[in-house]
Structures are given as structure tokens and as C-alpha cells.
Short mmCIF file of C-alpha atoms in Angstrom, two decimals:
data_model
loop_
_atom_site.label_atom_id
_atom_site.label_comp_id
_atom_site.label_asym_id
_atom_site.label_seq_id
_atom_site.Cartn_x
_atom_site.Cartn_y
_atom_site.Cartn_z
CA MET A 1 -26.96 166.03 36.85
CA ALA A 2 -23.40 165.33 36.79
CA GLN A 3 -21.80 161.66 35.83
CA GLY A 4 -20.41 161.33 39.71
CA HIS A 5 -24.27 161.73 40.71
CA MET A 6 -25.85 160.29 37.83
CA LEU A 7 -24.54 156.80 38.29
CA PRO A 8 -24.64 155.62 41.65
CA MET A 9 -28.20 157.33 41.62
CA MET A 10 -29.33 155.10 38.96
CA ASP A 11 -27.77 151.97 40.73
CA ILE A 12 -29.73 153.21 43.86
CA ALA A 13 -32.69 152.79 41.65
CA LYS A 14 -31.78 149.33 40.56
CA LEU A 15 -31.01 148.55 43.98
CA PHE A 16 -34.94 149.14 44.91
CA ALA A 17 -36.14 147.87 41.68
CA ALA A 18 -34.14 144.48 42.36
CA ARG A 19 -36.20 144.25 45.85
CA GLY A 20 -39.52 144.63 43.72
CA VAL A 21 -40.41 148.42 44.33
CA LEU A 22 -41.57 149.92 41.10
CA THR A 23 -39.23 152.87 40.46
CA THR A 24 -39.08 155.37 38.20
CA VAL A 25 -36.06 157.36 37.19
CA ALA A 26 -36.64 160.54 35.64
CA LEU A 27 -34.12 162.13 33.17
CA THR A 28 -33.45 164.69 30.79
CA PRO A 29 -33.41 162.62 26.87
CA ARG A 30 -29.69 162.81 26.47
CA ASN A 31 -28.75 161.85 30.29
CA ALA A 32 -31.51 158.61 29.68
CA SER A 33 -29.52 157.85 26.70
CA LEU A 34 -26.74 156.65 28.90
CA PHE A 35 -28.77 154.60 30.95
CA GLU A 36 -30.61 152.23 28.22
CA LYS A 37 -28.53 149.13 28.26
CA SER A 38 -28.94 149.33 32.36
CA VAL A 39 -32.54 149.91 32.28
CA GLU A 40 -33.20 147.21 29.72
CA ARG A 41 -31.23 144.67 31.82
CA ALA A 42 -33.08 145.53 34.89
CA ASN A 43 -36.36 144.52 33.33
CA LYS A 44 -34.96 141.61 31.43
CA ALA A 45 -34.15 140.38 34.92
CA GLY A 46 -37.91 140.80 36.27
CA HIS A 47 -36.76 144.12 38.20
CA PRO A 48 -39.48 147.04 37.50
CA LEU A 49 -37.62 150.27 36.32
CA GLN A 50 -38.53 152.68 34.03
CA VAL A 51 -37.30 156.10 32.80
CA ARG A 52 -39.67 159.21 32.41
CA LEU A 53 -38.41 162.03 30.03
CA LEU A 54 -37.90 165.44 31.28
CA ARG A 55 -37.45 167.98 28.45
CA PHE A 56 -34.41 170.18 28.83
CA PRO A 57 -35.34 173.47 28.15
CA SER A 58 -34.20 175.07 24.66
CA GLY A 59 -32.27 178.23 24.28
CA THR A 60 -29.87 178.44 27.35
CA GLY A 61 -26.87 179.51 25.48
CA LEU A 62 -25.36 175.99 26.23
CA THR A 63 -23.68 173.75 23.40
CA ASP A 64 -25.76 171.01 21.99
CA GLY A 65 -26.24 168.32 24.51
CA GLY A 66 -25.30 170.32 27.73
CA GLU A 67 -27.58 168.03 30.14
CA ASN A 68 -25.01 167.85 32.54
CA PHE A 69 -21.46 168.97 33.89
CA ASP A 70 -19.45 167.15 31.29
CA HIS A 71 -20.28 169.84 28.99
CA ILE A 72 -19.69 172.74 31.13
CA THR A 73 -16.15 174.25 29.78
CA ASN A 74 -16.25 177.59 32.10
CA SER A 75 -17.81 179.67 34.76
CA ASP A 76 -20.08 181.16 32.34
CA GLU A 77 -21.76 178.05 31.30
CA THR A 78 -21.73 176.72 34.67
CA GLU A 79 -24.66 179.64 35.18
CA LYS A 80 -26.56 179.00 32.52
CA PHE A 81 -26.46 175.89 33.51
CA VAL A 82 -27.70 176.31 37.05
CA SER A 83 -30.62 178.25 35.54
CA ALA A 84 -31.79 176.06 33.25
CA VAL A 85 -31.78 173.20 35.48
CA ARG A 86 -33.93 175.06 38.00
CA THR A 87 -36.28 175.30 35.21
CA LEU A 88 -37.76 171.27 35.61
CA GLU A 89 -39.34 172.17 38.79
CA GLU A 90 -42.35 172.48 36.34
CA PRO A 91 -42.33 169.42 34.23
CA PHE A 92 -40.88 166.97 36.98
CA ASN A 93 -43.80 168.37 39.39
CA GLU A 94 -45.94 167.67 37.06
CA LEU A 95 -44.81 164.21 36.11
CA VAL A 96 -44.92 163.30 40.03
CA GLU A 97 -48.61 164.97 39.95
CA ALA A 98 -49.33 161.93 37.13
CA ALA A 99 -47.66 159.23 38.96
CA ARG A 100 -48.37 159.86 42.35
CA PRO A 101 -45.36 158.30 43.45
CA ASP A 102 -44.97 156.83 47.52
CA CYS A 103 -41.52 158.44 47.60
CA ILE A 104 -39.01 160.82 45.94
CA ILE A 105 -35.30 160.32 46.19
CA SER A 106 -33.66 163.25 44.50
CA ASP A 107 -30.00 164.53 44.10
CA MET A 108 -29.32 167.08 46.69
CA PHE A 109 -28.57 169.73 44.17
CA LEU A 110 -31.99 169.48 43.19
CA PRO A 111 -33.48 171.43 46.48
CA TRP A 112 -36.98 172.45 44.98
CA THR A 113 -37.85 168.32 44.95
CA VAL A 114 -38.67 169.25 48.75
CA GLU A 115 -41.39 171.52 47.87
CA VAL A 116 -42.32 169.46 45.17
CA ALA A 117 -42.75 166.22 47.57
CA GLU A 118 -44.30 168.53 50.25
CA LYS A 119 -47.21 169.38 47.97
CA LEU A 120 -48.09 165.43 47.54
CA GLY A 121 -47.87 165.37 51.34
CA ILE A 122 -45.35 162.65 50.74
CA PRO A 123 -41.22 161.88 52.19
CA ARG A 124 -38.13 163.53 50.17
CA LEU A 125 -34.96 161.56 50.36
CA SER A 126 -31.62 163.20 49.43
CA PHE A 127 -28.74 161.52 47.75
CA TYR A 128 -25.90 163.46 49.25
CA GLY A 129 -22.95 162.02 46.49
CA SER A 130 -20.47 162.15 49.30
CA CYS A 131 -19.60 160.16 52.63
CA TYR A 132 -20.46 160.89 56.52
CA PHE A 133 -17.24 161.95 57.15
CA THR A 134 -17.49 165.06 54.97
CA MET A 135 -21.22 165.71 55.78
CA CYS A 136 -19.60 165.98 59.21
CA VAL A 137 -17.03 168.35 58.18
CA GLU A 138 -19.43 170.40 56.28
CA ALA A 139 -21.25 170.76 59.44
CA ALA A 140 -18.39 171.53 61.46
CA LEU A 141 -17.32 174.18 59.67
CA ARG A 142 -21.03 175.60 59.63
CA ARG A 143 -21.17 175.64 63.24
CA PHE A 144 -17.86 176.82 63.97
CA GLN A 145 -16.27 178.40 61.34
CA PRO A 146 -12.74 177.58 62.53
CA GLU A 147 -11.17 179.12 59.59
CA LYS A 148 -11.56 182.47 61.03
CA THR A 149 -8.80 181.08 63.71
CA ALA A 150 -6.38 180.90 61.18
CA GLU A 151 -3.96 183.53 60.12
CA SER A 152 -3.07 182.81 56.80
CA GLU A 153 -4.33 180.39 53.55
CA THR A 154 -2.11 177.73 54.44
CA GLU A 155 -2.29 177.77 58.33
CA PRO A 156 -3.53 174.61 59.49
CA PHE A 157 -6.84 174.78 61.98
CA LEU A 158 -8.72 171.87 64.06
CA LEU A 159 -12.29 170.98 62.72
CA PRO A 160 -14.19 171.22 66.69
CA GLU A 161 -15.66 167.79 68.40
CA LEU A 162 -15.22 165.74 65.37
CA PRO A 163 -14.35 162.18 66.62
CA ASP A 164 -10.65 161.99 65.32
CA PRO A 165 -7.96 165.52 65.09
CA VAL A 166 -8.84 166.60 61.31
CA GLU A 167 -7.06 169.57 60.17
CA LEU A 168 -7.69 171.70 57.26
CA THR A 169 -6.49 175.08 55.32
CA LYS A 170 -8.60 177.52 54.30
CA SER A 171 -6.53 176.77 50.89
CA GLN A 172 -8.85 173.61 50.92
CA MET A 173 -11.79 174.89 51.10
CA PRO A 174 -14.28 176.02 48.41
CA ASN A 175 -14.21 179.33 46.59
CA PHE A 176 -16.64 178.86 43.91
CA SER A 177 -16.38 181.58 41.24
CA SER A 178 -20.47 180.65 40.09
CA PRO A 179 -22.45 183.31 42.26
CA LYS A 180 -25.77 180.92 40.94
CA LEU A 181 -23.63 178.02 41.80
CA GLY A 182 -23.12 179.29 45.45
CA ALA A 183 -26.45 179.96 45.80
CA LEU A 184 -27.58 176.32 45.08
CA LEU A 185 -25.31 175.10 47.46
CA ALA A 186 -26.83 176.96 50.26
CA ALA A 187 -30.30 176.14 48.92
CA ALA A 188 -28.95 172.53 49.26
CA ALA A 189 -27.94 172.66 52.44
CA GLU A 190 -31.00 174.53 53.51
CA ALA A 191 -33.32 171.98 51.85
CA GLU A 192 -31.52 169.28 54.09
CA TRP A 193 -33.41 170.26 57.18
CA LYS A 194 -36.86 169.98 55.35
CA THR A 195 -35.64 166.42 53.80
CA TYR A 196 -37.12 163.18 55.69
CA GLY A 197 -33.63 161.49 55.54
CA ILE A 198 -30.59 160.64 53.34
CA VAL A 199 -29.73 158.20 51.35
CA GLN A 200 -26.11 157.48 51.53
CA ASN A 201 -23.26 155.72 49.06
CA SER A 202 -21.78 154.60 51.93
CA PHE A 203 -21.26 151.54 54.55
CA TYR A 204 -21.58 151.31 58.13
CA GLU A 205 -18.27 149.49 58.98
CA LEU A 206 -16.27 152.01 56.44
CA GLU A 207 -17.48 155.27 58.82
CA PRO A 208 -19.02 153.85 61.77
CA THR A 209 -18.43 156.99 64.14
CA TYR A 210 -18.87 159.54 61.59
CA ALA A 211 -22.41 157.65 60.61
CA ASP A 212 -23.21 157.75 64.45
CA TYR A 213 -22.54 161.27 64.97
CA LEU A 214 -24.85 162.56 61.59
CA ARG A 215 -27.53 160.58 63.24
CA LYS A 216 -27.10 161.29 67.00
CA LYS A 217 -25.21 164.16 67.16
CA LEU A 218 -26.44 166.24 64.12
CA GLY A 219 -30.24 164.79 64.06
CA LYS A 220 -30.09 163.57 60.72
CA ARG A 221 -31.98 160.32 59.34
CA ALA A 222 -29.85 158.41 56.90
CA TRP A 223 -29.35 154.96 55.32
CA SER A 224 -26.11 153.33 54.27
CA VAL A 225 -27.24 151.28 51.18
CA GLY A 226 -23.50 151.16 49.79
CA PRO A 227 -21.14 150.56 48.01
CA VAL A 228 -23.86 150.79 45.54
CA ALA A 229 -21.69 149.84 42.32
CA LEU A 230 -21.49 146.21 43.66
CA CYS A 231 -25.42 145.67 42.01
CA ASN A 232 -23.48 145.70 39.00
CA SER A 233 -21.75 141.97 39.20
CA ASN A 234 -20.64 140.91 35.62
CA THR A 235 -18.21 142.59 33.09
CA GLU A 236 -21.31 143.50 30.75
CA GLU A 237 -22.90 145.24 33.92
CA MET A 238 -19.71 147.50 34.49
CA THR A 239 -18.62 148.27 31.02
CA ASP A 240 -22.35 149.33 30.73
CA ARG A 241 -22.56 151.37 34.01
CA GLU A 242 -19.63 153.28 32.80
CA THR A 243 -18.60 153.53 29.36
CA LYS A 244 -20.31 156.18 27.09
CA ASN A 245 -19.28 154.54 24.35
CA ALA A 246 -18.60 150.49 23.47
CA TRP A 247 -15.73 149.05 25.03
CA ASP A 248 -13.90 148.27 21.79
CA ASP A 249 -10.37 147.07 20.35
CA GLU A 250 -8.95 149.56 22.53
CA GLY A 251 -10.46 148.18 25.67
CA LYS A 252 -9.90 144.48 25.18
CA GLU A 253 -6.01 145.53 24.22
CA VAL A 254 -6.26 147.35 27.91
CA LEU A 255 -7.38 144.00 29.46
CA ARG A 256 -5.18 141.77 27.24
CA TRP A 257 -1.99 144.06 28.45
CA LEU A 258 -3.28 143.79 32.46
CA ASP A 259 -3.50 140.22 31.96
CA SER A 260 -0.11 139.97 31.34
CA GLN A 261 1.39 141.81 34.08
CA LYS A 262 2.12 140.75 37.69
CA PRO A 263 -0.51 141.04 40.61
CA SER A 264 -0.45 144.41 42.24
CA SER A 265 1.99 145.98 39.61
CA VAL A 266 0.44 148.55 37.75
CA LEU A 267 -0.60 152.24 39.01
CA TYR A 268 -4.02 153.46 37.57
CA ILE A 269 -4.45 157.17 37.22
CA CYS A 270 -7.44 159.10 36.56
CA PHE A 271 -8.78 162.36 37.76
CA GLY A 272 -12.62 161.91 37.25
CA SER A 273 -14.84 163.25 34.16
CA LEU A 274 -14.25 167.12 34.59
CA CYS A 275 -10.92 167.80 35.97
CA LYS A 276 -8.49 169.02 33.21
CA PHE A 277 -4.53 169.26 33.71
CA SER A 278 -2.12 171.87 32.20
CA PRO A 279 0.81 170.69 29.60
CA ALA A 280 3.17 171.69 32.56
CA GLN A 281 1.23 169.71 35.12
CA HIS A 282 1.47 166.19 33.39
CA ALA A 283 5.11 167.03 32.37
CA GLU A 284 5.62 166.82 35.83
CA THR A 285 3.30 163.96 36.66
CA ALA A 286 5.02 162.07 33.51
CA ALA A 287 8.38 162.27 34.69
CA ALA A 288 7.29 161.64 38.42
CA ILE A 289 5.66 157.77 36.96
CA GLU A 290 8.39 157.45 34.83
CA PHE A 291 11.03 158.00 37.79
CA SER A 292 9.24 155.45 40.32
CA GLY A 293 9.53 152.59 37.56
CA CYS A 294 6.01 151.67 38.00
CA ARG A 295 3.89 149.99 35.42
CA PHE A 296 0.70 152.54 34.45
CA ILE A 297 -2.61 152.93 33.23
CA TRP A 298 -3.34 157.22 32.46
CA VAL A 299 -6.47 157.90 31.77
CA LYS A 300 -6.82 161.28 30.43
CA LYS A 301 -8.96 163.78 29.10
CA LYS A 302 -9.15 164.41 25.03
CA GLY A 303 -6.54 167.47 24.30
CA GLU A 304 -4.78 167.06 27.44
CA VAL A 305 -1.04 167.12 26.14
CA LEU A 306 1.81 164.64 27.46
CA PRO A 307 5.51 165.48 27.06
CA ASP A 308 6.79 164.38 23.85
CA GLY A 309 8.17 161.02 23.99
CA PHE A 310 6.70 159.74 26.87
CA GLU A 311 4.34 157.52 24.91
CA GLU A 312 6.59 155.90 22.80
CA ARG A 313 9.43 155.89 26.00
CA ASN A 314 6.49 153.83 28.08
CA ARG A 315 5.27 151.37 25.17
CA GLY A 316 5.26 148.01 27.22
CA LYS A 317 5.67 149.88 30.46
CA GLY A 318 2.36 151.64 30.70
CA MET A 319 -0.83 152.30 28.43
CA VAL A 320 -2.44 155.87 28.09
CA LEU A 321 -5.76 156.14 27.27
CA ASN A 322 -7.89 158.99 25.67
CA CYS A 323 -11.59 157.21 26.53
CA TRP A 324 -14.43 157.18 29.08
CA VAL A 325 -13.19 153.43 30.17
CA PRO A 326 -14.87 151.34 32.66
CA GLN A 327 -13.18 152.05 35.61
CA ILE A 328 -15.00 149.44 38.03
CA LEU A 329 -13.34 146.50 35.91
CA ILE A 330 -9.77 147.86 35.62
CA LEU A 331 -9.59 148.68 39.54
CA ASN A 332 -10.84 144.92 39.89
CA HIS A 333 -8.16 143.56 37.50
CA PRO A 334 -5.40 141.63 40.05
CA ALA A 335 -2.65 143.30 38.37
CA ILE A 336 -3.64 146.75 39.67
CA GLY A 337 -1.95 148.07 42.95
CA ALA A 338 -2.53 151.53 43.68
CA PHE A 339 -4.86 154.53 42.37
CA VAL A 340 -3.63 157.62 41.83
CA THR A 341 -7.53 159.73 42.24
CA HIS A 342 -8.87 163.19 42.57
CA CYS A 343 -10.68 161.39 45.30
CA GLY A 344 -14.11 162.18 43.78
CA TRP A 345 -16.29 159.89 46.32
CA ASN A 346 -17.19 157.21 43.68
CA SER A 347 -13.73 157.01 42.98
CA ILE A 348 -12.84 156.61 45.94
CA LEU A 349 -15.36 153.97 47.34
CA GLU A 350 -14.76 152.09 44.18
CA ALA A 351 -11.03 152.03 45.36
CA ILE A 352 -12.28 151.01 48.75
CA THR A 353 -14.36 148.20 47.20
CA ALA A 354 -11.16 146.85 44.94
CA GLY A 355 -9.17 146.73 48.18
CA LEU A 356 -6.78 149.17 47.05
CA PRO A 357 -4.64 151.76 48.85
CA MET A 358 -4.41 155.07 47.06
CA ILE A 359 -2.59 158.54 45.77
CA THR A 360 -4.74 161.33 46.61
CA TRP A 361 -4.90 164.41 44.15
CA PRO A 362 -8.15 166.49 45.63
CA ILE A 363 -8.70 169.47 43.04
CA PHE A 364 -12.04 170.92 44.12
CA GLY A 365 -15.44 170.04 45.60
CA ASP A 366 -15.65 167.95 48.47
CA GLN A 367 -12.40 166.94 47.05
CA PHE A 368 -10.02 167.79 49.83
CA TYR A 369 -12.70 166.50 52.10
CA ASN A 370 -12.90 163.11 51.42
CA GLU A 371 -9.04 162.84 51.13
CA LYS A 372 -8.87 163.44 54.84
CA LEU A 373 -10.97 160.34 55.54
CA VAL A 374 -8.53 157.82 53.27
CA THR A 375 -5.72 159.91 55.05
CA GLN A 376 -5.92 160.98 58.19
CA VAL A 377 -8.85 158.41 59.19
CA LEU A 378 -8.85 155.34 57.25
CA LYS A 379 -4.75 155.78 56.57
CA ILE A 380 -5.38 153.70 53.18
CA GLY A 381 -4.07 156.41 51.43
CA VAL A 382 -1.04 159.10 50.90
CA GLY A 383 -1.63 162.76 49.35
CA VAL A 384 0.54 164.24 46.76
CA GLY A 385 0.49 167.35 48.58
CA ASN A 386 -2.03 169.87 46.60
CA ILE A 387 -3.41 172.24 49.30
CA SER A 388 -5.32 174.80 46.43
CA TRP A 389 -8.73 174.19 45.99
CA VAL A 390 -9.51 175.26 42.04
CA SER A 391 -12.87 174.96 40.37
CA TRP A 392 -12.92 172.28 37.71
CA GLU A 393 -13.42 174.71 34.53
CA VAL A 394 -9.73 176.19 35.49
CA GLU A 395 -6.75 174.28 33.90
CA GLU A 396 -3.77 176.23 35.29
CA ARG A 397 -3.23 175.73 39.04
CA PRO A 398 -0.40 175.82 41.33
CA ILE A 399 2.21 172.66 39.85
CA ILE A 400 2.46 169.35 41.89
CA LYS A 401 6.06 168.59 41.57
CA ARG A 402 7.13 165.53 40.44
CA GLU A 403 9.16 165.04 43.67
CA SER A 404 5.99 165.07 45.67
CA ILE A 405 4.27 162.97 43.24
CA GLU A 406 7.33 160.22 43.04
CA GLU A 407 7.65 159.97 46.92
CA ALA A 408 3.67 159.70 47.33
CA VAL A 409 3.54 156.63 45.01
CA ARG A 410 6.62 154.81 46.22
CA SER A 411 4.83 155.31 50.04
CA VAL A 412 2.05 153.16 48.45
CA MET A 413 3.39 150.87 45.50
CA GLY A 414 6.76 150.36 47.29
CA GLU A 415 8.48 147.90 49.84
CA THR A 416 8.28 149.76 53.36
CA GLU A 417 6.61 147.94 56.33
CA GLU A 418 4.73 151.05 56.06
CA ALA A 419 3.39 150.65 52.46
CA LYS A 420 2.96 146.94 53.58
CA ARG A 421 0.62 148.00 56.20
CA THR A 422 -1.27 150.54 54.08
CA ARG A 423 -1.88 148.03 51.38
CA GLU A 424 -3.00 145.46 54.43
CA LYS A 425 -5.90 148.00 55.27
CA ALA A 426 -6.85 148.62 52.01
CA ARG A 427 -7.59 144.66 51.35
CA GLU A 428 -9.38 144.39 54.55
CA LEU A 429 -11.49 147.07 53.95
CA GLY A 430 -12.58 145.72 50.84
CA GLU A 431 -13.46 142.46 51.88
CA THR A 432 -15.77 144.41 54.46
CA ALA A 433 -17.32 146.44 51.83
CA LYS A 434 -18.20 143.33 49.48
CA ARG A 435 -19.92 141.98 52.83
CA ALA A 436 -22.01 145.12 53.52
CA VAL A 437 -24.28 144.42 50.82
CA GLN A 438 -25.02 140.99 50.99
CA GLU A 439 -27.87 139.28 52.50
CA GLY A 440 -28.49 140.09 56.25
CA GLN A 441 -25.50 142.54 56.27
CA SER A 442 -25.38 146.26 57.25
CA SER A 443 -25.96 148.16 53.95
CA TYR A 444 -28.53 145.22 52.90
CA ARG A 445 -30.42 145.78 56.21
CA ASP A 446 -30.52 149.58 55.81
CA LEU A 447 -32.26 149.54 52.46
CA SER A 448 -34.46 146.87 53.97
CA CYS A 449 -35.38 149.00 56.98
CA LEU A 450 -36.17 152.49 54.34
CA ILE A 451 -38.08 150.16 51.94
CA GLU A 452 -40.45 149.18 55.13
CA GLU A 453 -40.59 152.75 56.74
CA LEU A 454 -41.71 153.90 53.13
CA SER A 455 -44.22 151.22 52.47
CA LEU A 456 -45.30 151.85 56.44
CA LEU A 457 -45.95 155.41 55.04
CA SER A 458 -47.51 154.77 52.27
CA ASP A 459 -49.86 152.96 54.04
CA GLN A 460 -50.81 155.32 56.78
CA LYS A 461 -51.19 157.92 54.33
CA LYS A 462 -53.64 155.52 52.11
CA SER A 463 -55.64 154.98 55.32
CA ALA A 464 -56.09 158.49 56.37
CA THR A 465 -57.49 159.61 52.98
CA GLU A 466 -59.73 156.61 53.13
CA THR A 467 -61.26 157.93 56.59
CA GLU A 468 -61.48 161.14 55.06
#
């Protein structure tokens, strides 16, 4: 129940519905309100998509409307939120008992759905929310614990058995301040061994060796169905998918400004829906952007403070936005040349699909692992040098200096041969991503195979019931 998970899961629901599969999405009321237009559009197109509501528990101590992580501001609220979500098992079980579906697909952070599926004797599929590479990294860390060989928090260590030489440091590994969140992650990992398989928002050609490693070496069943955001094919769908409020006059001004810029000349800066930065970090970032000479669009959170005079000095050269924007629409504009990203998987995959190189700035969660795929394996991005995992609720964290940020920007947006190679690799991957979802191609085939397998399981169950 976080924006970065709900968006791709709704896209997956739309993909199933577009194939004629009656698809029901279980959401709490406030989260459901975010997707009203998407559901309405799917049904108008003749795709059988419906929503069923689960009442979010009252008396949780959370702020009004706190039905997803966007509203969580501190570790105490994280604890309350995790406890509240756990209470959804009973109403979800009642919903499933009444609907009698052939399959459940749930987010990995709802591990109790495994038990609900077991009661009905139907398969539960897990939506992981990241990539094959990161799943393989996490498996290597659990199996081999290579971090124990490092003598300090910042000494690099090699991850054993992976198809590529990948290095991490202890400081880049998750360190959750919330005990309940840590316990939830452990439960989610355990549930993965009971689940029927994994629905992956990736495409085979992006990380073939890791898809094969997960399936053959680790023995997990997985289907690549991404990039799922490509099911939103026009401006209206892209806008409705990502904006909580109307993409109003400010948005139109952004698009007009982008239309006036040269191709691949604008740097897009956005750190997702959860992370906040201190004024000191914003001062360093702002200085780096100014010295780099790049034109830019910078999406920041409400309440975050940029240096005095920055916006005035850069009027016409860049835009600072304080609203939620349709990121896919912006990334695919011809004027965008690169993306400064926190390395959330959705953002990475959206940049890859748009054919853009990245400046990577991971902060928490699986973002440091995702960064390794971009910089060490795919080689379509350059890091700013952050090595400190800090939870999203914390604003104060080690400062990344302007020199490191500027160097990363120049190494991707500049005219060196290396920068040109990076941009060309990103462009080629973007073309491959778009092909993957087309009829007859890898992700299209995987979804077809999954639907066929689930249909066969359903028929077998019905036949067995009739025999009894």
C-alpha cells in the first residue's frame, strides 16, 4: 500500500482485463479514489475490471487519510500503519470467500494472502515490485552473508555466485528503524517460498541472466509482464495514472516550456513520493545544477526549501515543480536528456522505456541494489556517490557534495565519448522495452502463458470438485 506498488499493480490488473480476464482489485476507499478514472476507462474499452473496497480500520492513531505510505512521516506512524494493514486479512478473506476467484495476485508486503489462498485451494502470485537482479542480490545476501567479511561499513564486498561481479557495502544495506516493518519483510520473504510464483514488472531482454538465475538456480517460478506502464498509451491515460489532482494550467505550462527546448537538453530531477531532503542538501544540488549549465525540471516536495534566489536566477532555464506530475509523460518528451532518480524500480523502468540514461541517487529500500543494475550491469547510468542507506522518514542524512553531483550530470549529459555511449545504450534498451510488450514478444507471451496456466488450474479444480 504505497504509491510505487499500487500504480504497477493497477497496470497489471488492466493487462489481465484487456485479455478478457474478469479482474477485481481490492483497495481501501481513499486508495480506490486514486484510480477511478483508470477503472472507468478500462470498462468503457470493454475490459472487465472492477474494484471492491476494504474498510481501513479506524482508531489507528494515523492522520486522516493515512491509507498508504505517502502519509507516513515518522517511524511511530510506520509501526501503526503496518499493524493496521495486518487487520485487513479478515475483510479480505470475506471478500475472497464471496467472489471465489481462480487466483490471487497480491503485493509481497501482504504475506498473509498466502494463507487466504491456501484456504480456498487457489494459487497466490506475488507482485515483487522490483527487478530480477535485486531478487538475486537479496537471495545472495541471505544465503552467503558476504557482508561479514567486510571490516568496516564502507569496505566493498563481492556478492557470490551472481552472473556479474557486483559489489556492495554494509552501509548500503537496509537498516530498518521500525521493528514491525522488519518483521513484515521477514514474513514476506518466508511467504515467497509458499507462493505459486512471481509476477514481475520487467522484461526478459533487460536482465536475461538474472531471470534465468532466479528460475533455474533459485527455483522460483516467475513471469515477466513489463514494462506494465506501457499499457497507458496516450496522454490522458498517462496523466490519470500518475496525478492525484488534475494536471492543470501549471502542467500545461511545463509541456509548453518543454516544447520550446532542444532535444535531449533538459535534466529531469525527481526523487519519488516518499523521500525528503534537507535545505543543506538542496543547496548542494542546486549549486551543482547551476554550475553544470543544464536546463532542468526539478520536482520537489511541498515544504522543501531551495536556496534563496535559485528559482529567480534560473527562470527560463529551468522549472521547479511542487506538485505530483505525470512522470511518464515528461520522461518521454523529446526535450528530456537524462533523469536524476532515487532508483525506485518504477522510475528506473520508466527511464529505460523512455530510452534515457540516469544519474543515480539511491536512498532507502532496495534502491541501492537497483542502482547496481543500472551502473554496474547495464551501464546506462552514473552514481552521485551516495553510500548511506537512510529510511525515507529521515530528512537529515549525509550530504552529497555539489562536485559529485555535477560530475555525474556531466558524465551523462556531456559530449565525451563515454557519455555518448551511455546515451546510445539507453536509447537501444528503450526500443527493446517497447517491443517486449507487443503481441508475440517476450512479455506478451509470458502473460499469455500465465493466463493459460491459471485457466488450466481452474479447470482441473472444477473437474475434481465435480468428480467428488
